[in-house]
PDB file of C-alpha atoms and ligand atoms in Angstrom:
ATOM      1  CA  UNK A   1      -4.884  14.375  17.844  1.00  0.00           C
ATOM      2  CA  UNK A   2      -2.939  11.941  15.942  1.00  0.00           C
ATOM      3  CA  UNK A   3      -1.478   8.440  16.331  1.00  0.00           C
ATOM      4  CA  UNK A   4       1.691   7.433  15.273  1.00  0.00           C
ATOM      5  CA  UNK A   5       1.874   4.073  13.358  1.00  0.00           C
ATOM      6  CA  UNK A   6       5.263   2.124  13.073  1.00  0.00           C
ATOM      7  CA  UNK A   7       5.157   1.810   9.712  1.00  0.00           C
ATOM      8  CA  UNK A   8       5.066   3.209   6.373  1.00  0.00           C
ATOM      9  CA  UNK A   9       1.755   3.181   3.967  1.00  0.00           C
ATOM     10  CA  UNK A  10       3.448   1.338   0.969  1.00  0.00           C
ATOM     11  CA  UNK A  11       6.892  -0.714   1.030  1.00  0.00           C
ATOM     12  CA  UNK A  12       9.360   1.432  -0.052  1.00  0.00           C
ATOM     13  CA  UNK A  13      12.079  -0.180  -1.988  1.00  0.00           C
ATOM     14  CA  UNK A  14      15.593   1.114  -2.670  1.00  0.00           C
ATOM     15  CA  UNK A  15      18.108  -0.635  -4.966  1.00  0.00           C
ATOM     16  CA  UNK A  16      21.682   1.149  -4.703  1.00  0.00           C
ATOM     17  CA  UNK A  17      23.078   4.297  -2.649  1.00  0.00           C
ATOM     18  CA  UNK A  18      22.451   7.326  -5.232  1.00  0.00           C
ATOM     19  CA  UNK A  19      22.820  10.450  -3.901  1.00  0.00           C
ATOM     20  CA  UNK A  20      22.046  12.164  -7.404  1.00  0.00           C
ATOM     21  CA  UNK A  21      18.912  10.833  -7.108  1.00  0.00           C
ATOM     22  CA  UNK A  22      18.291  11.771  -3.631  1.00  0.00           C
ATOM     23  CA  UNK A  23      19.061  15.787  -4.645  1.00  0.00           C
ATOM     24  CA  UNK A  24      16.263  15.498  -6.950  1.00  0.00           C
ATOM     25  CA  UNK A  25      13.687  12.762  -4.830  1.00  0.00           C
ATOM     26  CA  UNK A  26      14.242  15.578  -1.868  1.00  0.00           C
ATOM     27  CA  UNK A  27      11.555  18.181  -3.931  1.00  0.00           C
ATOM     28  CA  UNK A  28       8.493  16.150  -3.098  1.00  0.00           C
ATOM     29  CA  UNK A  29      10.142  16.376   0.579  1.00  0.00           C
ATOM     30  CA  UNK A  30      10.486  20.301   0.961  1.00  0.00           C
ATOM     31  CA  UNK A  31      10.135  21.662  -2.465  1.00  0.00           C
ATOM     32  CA  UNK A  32       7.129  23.815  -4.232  1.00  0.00           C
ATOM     33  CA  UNK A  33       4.681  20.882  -4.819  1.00  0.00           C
ATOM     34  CA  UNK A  34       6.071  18.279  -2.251  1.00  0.00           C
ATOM     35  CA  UNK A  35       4.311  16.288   0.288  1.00  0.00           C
ATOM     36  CA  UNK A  36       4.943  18.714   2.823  1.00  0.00           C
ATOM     37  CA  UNK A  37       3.587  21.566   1.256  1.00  0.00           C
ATOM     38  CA  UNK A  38       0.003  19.712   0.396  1.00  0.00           C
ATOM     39  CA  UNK A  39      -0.348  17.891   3.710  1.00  0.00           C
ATOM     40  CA  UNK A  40      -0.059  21.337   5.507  1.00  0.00           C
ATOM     41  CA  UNK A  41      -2.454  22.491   3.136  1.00  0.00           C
ATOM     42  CA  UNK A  42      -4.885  20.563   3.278  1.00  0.00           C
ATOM     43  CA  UNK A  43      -4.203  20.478   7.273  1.00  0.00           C
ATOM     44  CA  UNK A  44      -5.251  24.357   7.853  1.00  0.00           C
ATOM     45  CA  UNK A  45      -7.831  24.948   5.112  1.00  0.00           C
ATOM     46  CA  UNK A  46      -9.933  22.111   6.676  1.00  0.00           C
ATOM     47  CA  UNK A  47     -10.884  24.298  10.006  1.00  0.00           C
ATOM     48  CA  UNK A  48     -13.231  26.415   7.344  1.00  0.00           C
ATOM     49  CA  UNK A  49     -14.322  24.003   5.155  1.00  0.00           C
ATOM     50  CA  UNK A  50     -18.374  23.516   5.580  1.00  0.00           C
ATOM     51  CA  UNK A  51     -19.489  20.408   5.723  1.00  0.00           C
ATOM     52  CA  UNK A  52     -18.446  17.536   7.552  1.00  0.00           C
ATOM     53  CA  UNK A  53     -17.733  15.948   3.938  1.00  0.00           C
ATOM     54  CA  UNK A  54     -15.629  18.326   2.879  1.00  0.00           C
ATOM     55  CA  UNK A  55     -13.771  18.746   6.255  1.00  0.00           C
ATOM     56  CA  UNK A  56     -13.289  14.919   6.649  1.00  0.00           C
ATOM     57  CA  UNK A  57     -11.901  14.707   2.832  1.00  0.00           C
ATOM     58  CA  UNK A  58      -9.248  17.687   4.042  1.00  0.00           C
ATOM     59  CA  UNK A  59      -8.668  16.179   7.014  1.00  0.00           C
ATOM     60  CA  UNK A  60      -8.249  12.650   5.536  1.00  0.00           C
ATOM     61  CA  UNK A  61      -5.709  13.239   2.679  1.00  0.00           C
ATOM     62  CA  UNK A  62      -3.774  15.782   4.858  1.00  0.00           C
ATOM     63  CA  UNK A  63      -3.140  13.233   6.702  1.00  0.00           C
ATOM     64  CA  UNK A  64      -2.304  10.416   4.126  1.00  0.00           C
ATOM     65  CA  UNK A  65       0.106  13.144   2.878  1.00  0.00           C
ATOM     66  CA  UNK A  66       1.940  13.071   5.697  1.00  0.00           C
ATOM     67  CA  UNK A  67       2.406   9.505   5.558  1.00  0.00           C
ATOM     68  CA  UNK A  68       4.048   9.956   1.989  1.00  0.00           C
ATOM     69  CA  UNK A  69       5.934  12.629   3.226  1.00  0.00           C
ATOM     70  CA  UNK A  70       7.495  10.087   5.644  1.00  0.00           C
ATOM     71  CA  UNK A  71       7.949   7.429   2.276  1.00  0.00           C
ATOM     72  CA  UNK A  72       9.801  10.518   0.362  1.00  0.00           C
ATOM     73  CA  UNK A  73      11.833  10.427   3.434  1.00  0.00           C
ATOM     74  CA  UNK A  74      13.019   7.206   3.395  1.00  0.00           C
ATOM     75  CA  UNK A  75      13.546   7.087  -0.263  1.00  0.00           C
ATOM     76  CA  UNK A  76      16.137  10.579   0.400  1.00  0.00           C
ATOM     77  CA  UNK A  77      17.391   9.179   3.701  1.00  0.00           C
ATOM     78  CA  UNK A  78      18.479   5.313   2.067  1.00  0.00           C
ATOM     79  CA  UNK A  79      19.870   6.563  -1.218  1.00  0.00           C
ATOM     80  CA  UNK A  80      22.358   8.788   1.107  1.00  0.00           C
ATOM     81  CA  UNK A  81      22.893   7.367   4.124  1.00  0.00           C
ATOM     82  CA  UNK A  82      25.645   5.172   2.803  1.00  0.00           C
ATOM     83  CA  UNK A  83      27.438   7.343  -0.356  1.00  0.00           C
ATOM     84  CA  UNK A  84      30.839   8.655   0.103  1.00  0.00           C
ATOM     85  CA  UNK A  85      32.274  12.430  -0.050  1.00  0.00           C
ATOM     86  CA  UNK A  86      33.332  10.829  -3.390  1.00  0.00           C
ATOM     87  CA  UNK A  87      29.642  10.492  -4.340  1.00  0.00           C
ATOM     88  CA  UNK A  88      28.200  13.157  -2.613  1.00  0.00           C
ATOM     89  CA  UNK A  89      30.863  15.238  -4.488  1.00  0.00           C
ATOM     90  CA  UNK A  90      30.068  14.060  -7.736  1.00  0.00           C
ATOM     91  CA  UNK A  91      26.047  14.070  -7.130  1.00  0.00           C
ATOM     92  CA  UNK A  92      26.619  17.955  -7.053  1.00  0.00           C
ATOM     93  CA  UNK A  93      25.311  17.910  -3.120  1.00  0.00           C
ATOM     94  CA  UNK A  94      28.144  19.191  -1.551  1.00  0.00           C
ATOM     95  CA  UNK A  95      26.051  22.043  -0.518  1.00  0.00           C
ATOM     96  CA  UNK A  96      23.509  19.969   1.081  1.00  0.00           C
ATOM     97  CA  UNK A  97      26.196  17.821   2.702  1.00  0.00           C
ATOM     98  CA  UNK A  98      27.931  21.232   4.687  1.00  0.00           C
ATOM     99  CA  UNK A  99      24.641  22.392   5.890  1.00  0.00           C
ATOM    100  CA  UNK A 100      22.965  19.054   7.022  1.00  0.00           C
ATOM    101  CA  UNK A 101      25.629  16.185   6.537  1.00  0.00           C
ATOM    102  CA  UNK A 102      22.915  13.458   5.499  1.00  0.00           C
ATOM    103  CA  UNK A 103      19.809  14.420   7.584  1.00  0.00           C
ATOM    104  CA  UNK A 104      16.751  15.154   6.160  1.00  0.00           C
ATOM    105  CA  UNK A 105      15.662  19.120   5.558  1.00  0.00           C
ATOM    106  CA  UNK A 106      12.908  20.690   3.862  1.00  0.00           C
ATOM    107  CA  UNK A 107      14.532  21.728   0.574  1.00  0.00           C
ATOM    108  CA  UNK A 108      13.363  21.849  -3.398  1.00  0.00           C
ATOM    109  CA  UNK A 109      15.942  19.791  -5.434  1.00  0.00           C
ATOM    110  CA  UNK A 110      18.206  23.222  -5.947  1.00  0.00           C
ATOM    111  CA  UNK A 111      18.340  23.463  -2.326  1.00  0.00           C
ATOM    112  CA  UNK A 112      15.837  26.377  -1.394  1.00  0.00           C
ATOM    113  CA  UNK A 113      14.225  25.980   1.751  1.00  0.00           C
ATOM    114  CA  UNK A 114      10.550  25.214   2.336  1.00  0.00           C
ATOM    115  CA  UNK A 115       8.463  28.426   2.304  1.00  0.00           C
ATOM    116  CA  UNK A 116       4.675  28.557   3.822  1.00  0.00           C
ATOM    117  CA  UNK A 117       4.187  30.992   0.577  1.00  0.00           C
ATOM    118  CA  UNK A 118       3.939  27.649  -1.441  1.00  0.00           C
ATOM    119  CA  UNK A 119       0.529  27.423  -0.154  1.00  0.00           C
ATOM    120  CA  UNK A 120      -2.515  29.239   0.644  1.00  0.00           C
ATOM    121  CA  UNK A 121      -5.348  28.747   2.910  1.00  0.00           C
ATOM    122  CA  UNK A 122      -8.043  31.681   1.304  1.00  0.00           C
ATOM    123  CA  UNK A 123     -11.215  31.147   3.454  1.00  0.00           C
ATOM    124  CA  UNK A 124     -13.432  30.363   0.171  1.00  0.00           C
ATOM    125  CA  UNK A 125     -14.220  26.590   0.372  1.00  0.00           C
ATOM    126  CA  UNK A 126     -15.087  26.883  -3.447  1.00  0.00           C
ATOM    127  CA  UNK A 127     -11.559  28.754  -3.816  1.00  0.00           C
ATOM    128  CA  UNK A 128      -9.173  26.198  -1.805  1.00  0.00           C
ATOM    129  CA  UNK A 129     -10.737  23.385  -3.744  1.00  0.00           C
ATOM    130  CA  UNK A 130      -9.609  24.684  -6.461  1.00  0.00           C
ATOM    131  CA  UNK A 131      -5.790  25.000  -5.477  1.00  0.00           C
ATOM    132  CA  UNK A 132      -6.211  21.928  -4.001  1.00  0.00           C
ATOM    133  CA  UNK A 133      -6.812  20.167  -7.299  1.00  0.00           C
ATOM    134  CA  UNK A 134      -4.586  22.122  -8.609  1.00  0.00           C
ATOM    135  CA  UNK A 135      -1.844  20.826  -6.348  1.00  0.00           C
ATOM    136  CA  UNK A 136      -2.542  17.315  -7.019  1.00  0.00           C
ATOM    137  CA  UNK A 137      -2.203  17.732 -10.840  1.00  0.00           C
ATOM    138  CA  UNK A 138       1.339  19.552  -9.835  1.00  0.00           C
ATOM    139  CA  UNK A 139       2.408  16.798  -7.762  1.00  0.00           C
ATOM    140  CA  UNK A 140       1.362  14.379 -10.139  1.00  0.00           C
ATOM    141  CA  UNK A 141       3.302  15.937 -12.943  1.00  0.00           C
ATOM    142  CA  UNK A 142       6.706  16.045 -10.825  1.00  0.00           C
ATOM    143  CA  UNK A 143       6.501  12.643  -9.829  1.00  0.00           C
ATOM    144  CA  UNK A 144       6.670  11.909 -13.285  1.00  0.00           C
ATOM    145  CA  UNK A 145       9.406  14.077 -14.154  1.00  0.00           C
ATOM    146  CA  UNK A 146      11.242  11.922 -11.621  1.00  0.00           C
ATOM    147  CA  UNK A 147      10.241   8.613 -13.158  1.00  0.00           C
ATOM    148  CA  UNK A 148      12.139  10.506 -16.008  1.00  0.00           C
ATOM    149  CA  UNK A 149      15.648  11.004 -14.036  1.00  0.00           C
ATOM    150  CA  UNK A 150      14.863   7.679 -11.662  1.00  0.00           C
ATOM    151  CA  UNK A 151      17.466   4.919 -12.925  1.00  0.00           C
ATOM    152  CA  UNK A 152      16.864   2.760  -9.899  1.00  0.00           C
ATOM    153  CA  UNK A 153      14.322   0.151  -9.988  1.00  0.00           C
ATOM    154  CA  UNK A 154      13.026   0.151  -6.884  1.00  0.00           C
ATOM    155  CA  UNK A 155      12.840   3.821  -6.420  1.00  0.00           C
ATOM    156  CA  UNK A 156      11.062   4.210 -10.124  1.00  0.00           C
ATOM    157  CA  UNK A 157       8.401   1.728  -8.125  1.00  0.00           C
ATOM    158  CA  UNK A 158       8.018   3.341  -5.153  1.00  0.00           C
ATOM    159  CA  UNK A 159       7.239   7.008  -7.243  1.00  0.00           C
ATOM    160  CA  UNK A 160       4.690   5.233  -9.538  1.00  0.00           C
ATOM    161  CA  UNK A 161       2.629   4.368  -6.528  1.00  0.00           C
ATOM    162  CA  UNK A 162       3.098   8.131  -5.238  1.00  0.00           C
ATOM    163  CA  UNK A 163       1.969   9.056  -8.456  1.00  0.00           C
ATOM    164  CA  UNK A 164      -1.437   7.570  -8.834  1.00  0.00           C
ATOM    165  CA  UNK A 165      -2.105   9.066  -5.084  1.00  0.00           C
ATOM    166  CA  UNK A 166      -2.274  11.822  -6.640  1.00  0.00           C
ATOM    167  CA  UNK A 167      -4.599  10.972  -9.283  1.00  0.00           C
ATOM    168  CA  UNK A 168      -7.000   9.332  -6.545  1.00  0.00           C
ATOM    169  CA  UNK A 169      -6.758  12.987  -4.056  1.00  0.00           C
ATOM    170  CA  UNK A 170      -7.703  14.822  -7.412  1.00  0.00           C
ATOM    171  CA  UNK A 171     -10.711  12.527  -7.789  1.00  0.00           C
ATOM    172  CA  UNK A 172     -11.800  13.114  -4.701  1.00  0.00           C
ATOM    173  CA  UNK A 173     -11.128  16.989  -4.502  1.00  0.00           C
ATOM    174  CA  UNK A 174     -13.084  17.132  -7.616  1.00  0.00           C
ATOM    175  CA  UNK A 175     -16.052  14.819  -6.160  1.00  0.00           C
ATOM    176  CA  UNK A 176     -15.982  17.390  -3.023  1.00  0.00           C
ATOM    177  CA  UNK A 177     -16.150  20.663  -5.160  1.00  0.00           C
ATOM    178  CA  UNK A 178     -19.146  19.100  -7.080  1.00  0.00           C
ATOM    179  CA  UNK A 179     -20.319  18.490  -3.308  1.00  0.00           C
ATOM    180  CA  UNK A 180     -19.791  22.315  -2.074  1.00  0.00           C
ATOM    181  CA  UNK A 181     -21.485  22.935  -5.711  1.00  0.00           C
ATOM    182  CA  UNK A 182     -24.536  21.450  -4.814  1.00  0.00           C
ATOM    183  CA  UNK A 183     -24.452  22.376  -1.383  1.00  0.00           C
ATOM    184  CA  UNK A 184     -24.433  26.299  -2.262  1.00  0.00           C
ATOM    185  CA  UNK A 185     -27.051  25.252  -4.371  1.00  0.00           C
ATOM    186  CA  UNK A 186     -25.903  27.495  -7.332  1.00  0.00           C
ATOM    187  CA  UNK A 187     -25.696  27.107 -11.534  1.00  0.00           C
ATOM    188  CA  UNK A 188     -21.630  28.160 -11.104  1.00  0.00           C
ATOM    189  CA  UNK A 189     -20.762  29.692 -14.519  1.00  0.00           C
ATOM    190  CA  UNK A 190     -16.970  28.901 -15.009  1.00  0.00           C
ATOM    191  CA  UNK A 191     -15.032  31.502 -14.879  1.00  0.00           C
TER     192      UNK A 191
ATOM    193  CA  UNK B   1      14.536  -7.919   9.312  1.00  0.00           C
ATOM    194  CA  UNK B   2      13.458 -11.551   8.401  1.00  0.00           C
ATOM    195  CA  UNK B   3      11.357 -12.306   5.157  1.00  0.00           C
ATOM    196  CA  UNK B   4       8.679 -13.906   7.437  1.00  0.00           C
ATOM    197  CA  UNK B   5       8.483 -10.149   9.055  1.00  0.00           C
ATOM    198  CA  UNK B   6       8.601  -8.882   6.135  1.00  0.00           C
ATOM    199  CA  UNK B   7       5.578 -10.414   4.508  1.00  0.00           C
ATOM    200  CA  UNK B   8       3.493 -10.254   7.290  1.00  0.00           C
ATOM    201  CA  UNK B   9       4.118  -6.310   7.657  1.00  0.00           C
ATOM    202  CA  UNK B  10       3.465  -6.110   3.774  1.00  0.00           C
ATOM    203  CA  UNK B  11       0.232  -8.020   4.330  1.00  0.00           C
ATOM    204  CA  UNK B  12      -1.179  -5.690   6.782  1.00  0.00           C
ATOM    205  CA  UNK B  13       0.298  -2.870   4.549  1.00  0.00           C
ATOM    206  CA  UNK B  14      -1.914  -4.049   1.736  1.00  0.00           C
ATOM    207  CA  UNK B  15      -5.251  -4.443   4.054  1.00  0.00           C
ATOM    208  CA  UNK B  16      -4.455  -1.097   5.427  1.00  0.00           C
ATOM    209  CA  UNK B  17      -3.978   1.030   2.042  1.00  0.00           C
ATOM    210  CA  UNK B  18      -7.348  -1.465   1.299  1.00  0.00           C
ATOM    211  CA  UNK B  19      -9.062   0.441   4.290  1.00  0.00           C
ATOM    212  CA  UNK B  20      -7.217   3.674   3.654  1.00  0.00           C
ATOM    213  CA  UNK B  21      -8.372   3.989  -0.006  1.00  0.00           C
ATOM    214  CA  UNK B  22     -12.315   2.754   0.952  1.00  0.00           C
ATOM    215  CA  UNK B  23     -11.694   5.435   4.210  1.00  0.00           C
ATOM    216  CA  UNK B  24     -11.470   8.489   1.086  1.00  0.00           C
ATOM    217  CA  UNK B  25     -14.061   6.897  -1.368  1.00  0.00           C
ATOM    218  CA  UNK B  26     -16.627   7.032   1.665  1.00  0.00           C
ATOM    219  CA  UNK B  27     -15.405  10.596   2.579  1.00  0.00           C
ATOM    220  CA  UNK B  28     -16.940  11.429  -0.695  1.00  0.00           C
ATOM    221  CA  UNK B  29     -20.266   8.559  -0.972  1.00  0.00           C
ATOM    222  CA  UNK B  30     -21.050   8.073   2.274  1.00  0.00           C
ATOM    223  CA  UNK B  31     -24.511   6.296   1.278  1.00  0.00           C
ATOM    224  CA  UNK B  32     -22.740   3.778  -0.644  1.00  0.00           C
ATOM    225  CA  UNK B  33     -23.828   0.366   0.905  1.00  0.00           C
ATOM    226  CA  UNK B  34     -21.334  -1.512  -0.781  1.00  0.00           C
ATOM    227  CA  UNK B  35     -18.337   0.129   0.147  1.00  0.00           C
ATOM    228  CA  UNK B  36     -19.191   0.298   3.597  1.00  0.00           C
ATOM    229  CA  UNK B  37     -19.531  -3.227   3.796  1.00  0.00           C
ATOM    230  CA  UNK B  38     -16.103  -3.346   1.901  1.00  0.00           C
ATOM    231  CA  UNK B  39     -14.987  -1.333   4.873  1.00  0.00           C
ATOM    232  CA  UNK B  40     -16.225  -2.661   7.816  1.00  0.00           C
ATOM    233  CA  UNK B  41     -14.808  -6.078   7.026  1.00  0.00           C
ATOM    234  CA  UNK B  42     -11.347  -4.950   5.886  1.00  0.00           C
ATOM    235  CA  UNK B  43     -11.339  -3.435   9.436  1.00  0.00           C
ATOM    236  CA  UNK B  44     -11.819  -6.424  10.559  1.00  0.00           C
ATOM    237  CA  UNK B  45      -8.921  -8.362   8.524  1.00  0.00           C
ATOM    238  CA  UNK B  46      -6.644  -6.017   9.507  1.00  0.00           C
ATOM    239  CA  UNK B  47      -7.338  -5.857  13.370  1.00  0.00           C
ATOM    240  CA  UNK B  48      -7.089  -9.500  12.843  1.00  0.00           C
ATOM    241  CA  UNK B  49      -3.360  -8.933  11.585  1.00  0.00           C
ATOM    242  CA  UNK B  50      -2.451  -6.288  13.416  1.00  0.00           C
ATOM    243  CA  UNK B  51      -2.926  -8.436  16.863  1.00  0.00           C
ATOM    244  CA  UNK B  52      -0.784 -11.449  15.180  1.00  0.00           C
ATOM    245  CA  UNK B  53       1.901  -8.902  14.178  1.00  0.00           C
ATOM    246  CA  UNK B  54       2.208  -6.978  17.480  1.00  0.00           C
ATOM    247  CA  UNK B  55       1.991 -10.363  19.516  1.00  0.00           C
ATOM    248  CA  UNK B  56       5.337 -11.390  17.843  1.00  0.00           C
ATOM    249  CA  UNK B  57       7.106  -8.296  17.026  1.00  0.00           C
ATOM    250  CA  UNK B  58       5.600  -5.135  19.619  1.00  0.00           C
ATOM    251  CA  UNK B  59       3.370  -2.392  19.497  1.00  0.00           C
ATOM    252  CA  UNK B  60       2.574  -0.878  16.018  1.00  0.00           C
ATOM    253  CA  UNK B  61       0.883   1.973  17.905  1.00  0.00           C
ATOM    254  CA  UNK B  62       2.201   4.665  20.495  1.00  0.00           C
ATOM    255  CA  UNK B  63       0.001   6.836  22.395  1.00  0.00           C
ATOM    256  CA  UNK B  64      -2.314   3.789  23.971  1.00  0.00           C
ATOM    257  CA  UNK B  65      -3.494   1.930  21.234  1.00  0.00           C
ATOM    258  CA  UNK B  66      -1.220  -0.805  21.891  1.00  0.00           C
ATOM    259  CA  UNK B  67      -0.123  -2.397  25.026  1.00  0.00           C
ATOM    260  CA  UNK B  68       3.881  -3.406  25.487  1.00  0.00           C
ATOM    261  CA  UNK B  69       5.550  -6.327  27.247  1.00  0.00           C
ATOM    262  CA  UNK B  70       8.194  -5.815  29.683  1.00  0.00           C
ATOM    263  CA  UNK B  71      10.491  -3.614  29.124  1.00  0.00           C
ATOM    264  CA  UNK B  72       8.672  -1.052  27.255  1.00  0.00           C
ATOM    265  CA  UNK B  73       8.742  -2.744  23.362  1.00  0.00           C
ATOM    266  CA  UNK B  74       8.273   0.911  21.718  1.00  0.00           C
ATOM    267  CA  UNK B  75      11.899   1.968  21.341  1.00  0.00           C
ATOM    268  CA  UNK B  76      12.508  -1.208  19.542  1.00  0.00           C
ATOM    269  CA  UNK B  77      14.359  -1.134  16.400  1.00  0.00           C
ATOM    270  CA  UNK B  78      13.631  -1.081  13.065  1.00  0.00           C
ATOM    271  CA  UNK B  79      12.063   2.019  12.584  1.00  0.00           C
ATOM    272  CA  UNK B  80       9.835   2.315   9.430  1.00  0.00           C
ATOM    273  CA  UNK B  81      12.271   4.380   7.521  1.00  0.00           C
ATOM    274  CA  UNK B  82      15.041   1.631   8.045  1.00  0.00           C
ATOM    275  CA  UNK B  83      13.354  -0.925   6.660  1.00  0.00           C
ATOM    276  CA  UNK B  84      13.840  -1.746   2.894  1.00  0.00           C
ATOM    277  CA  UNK B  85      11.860  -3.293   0.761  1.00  0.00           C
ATOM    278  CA  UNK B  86      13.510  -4.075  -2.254  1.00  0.00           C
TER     279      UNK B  86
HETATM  280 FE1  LIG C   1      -1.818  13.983  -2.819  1.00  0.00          FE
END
């Protein structure tokens, strides 16, 4: 079950209508390491996770993920929803723009469509940690290539605070791998 | 959407991430005292805002966890995607 709240987690704050940003902002909607991709994640490994520790921390970030895919959303949605063909034209996103006019849909910056092969869901607790951490780290490194290409303010703000999300999620994936450690009670050799 | 909206939604934004962020740490040391504490009473500051916001400006919750006056408040616009915060 889950609630809706009419609201988002964090303020998000957009300066001027920039759809050139938008093409790239709209990976972290439906691209490779977007919030999409991890919430879902997180969402379907947590039915064979353990421990009620570990299954609360899935079940608990998938669902903050959600709420920043709905923040990535409204970054996209308010640098397009007022830019002319002029704009749209000269952002490169024509493409976008004769499939889905200026709604929102799951694509990577290039336009590829949201695959569930971005993610897996392998049955090993000690395994989907792992990619889980791994995720985080990729997230975390794309948010910062778009503080890179962000020249708006606002929008550099509102990706700063998506970044250290991350960082927090990999904390505690990393607190809840040390947990399954301990729990299968065994001297892990790193391999 | 007026500034005095406006800060009072970014208010209960800020005790929310508050509980949201203590929520995860516990996830992970559920016999710290402390942050329980820290927990439990944020809940409480933000019920406290939550009521005060949805008195003046409708439900913040669907699904029964908050009540509407007549008509039906839900529908009302913003949404949370239309509001900007810059
Ligand atoms: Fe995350």
């Amino acid at each position: 079950m889950w609630i809706y709240e009419k609201k988002l987690e964090y303020p998000a704050k957009i300066c001027t209508t920039n759809p050139k940003l938008a093409k790239v902002i709209i990976t972290q909607y439906g691209g490779p390491d977007g919030e999409l991709a991890a919430s879902l994640r997180y969402l379907t490994q947590r039915y064979t996770m353990p421990t009620g520790r570990s299954k609360a921390v899935l079940n608990d970030i998938g669902t903050e993920e959600l709420a920043h895919m709905e923040i990535v959303a409204t970054l996209v949605y308010n640098l397009i929803k007022d830019a002319s063909i002029e704009q749209i034209k000269a952002a490169g996103m024509e493409g976008y723009y004769a499939d889905h006019d200026k709604a929102l849909y799951f694509v990577n910056g290039d336009g590829v469509p949201w695959v569930a092969a971005y993610i897996q869901s392998k049955g090993d607790p000690i395994t989907d940690l792992h990619e889980n951490m791994a995720a985080e780290q990729k997230a975390r490194s794309t948010y910062e290539y778009l503080i890179n290409l962000s020249d708006d303010p606002g929008v550099t703000e509102t990706l700063r605070w998506l970044r250290e999300r991350e960082i927090v999620h990999y904390q505690r994936f990393g607190e809840t791998l040390q947990h399954l450690y301990d729990y299968y009670n065994s001297k892990r050799v790193f391999y | 959407m007026d500034n005095d909206r406006k800060t009072m939604l970014m208010n209960l934004m800020a005790e929310e991430f508050t509980a949201i962020e203590l929520n995860l740490y516990l996830d992970t040391h559920p016999e710290d005292r402390k942050a329980l504490n820290d927990f439990n009473e944020t809940v409480e500051r933000l019920n406290d805002l939550k009521a005060q916001y949805e008195k003046r400006y409708g439900p913040l919750l669907n699904f029964g966890f908050s009540s509407s006056e007549y008509p039906w408040q839900w529908i009302d616009e913003p949404w949370p995607w239309e509001i900007n915060f810059a």
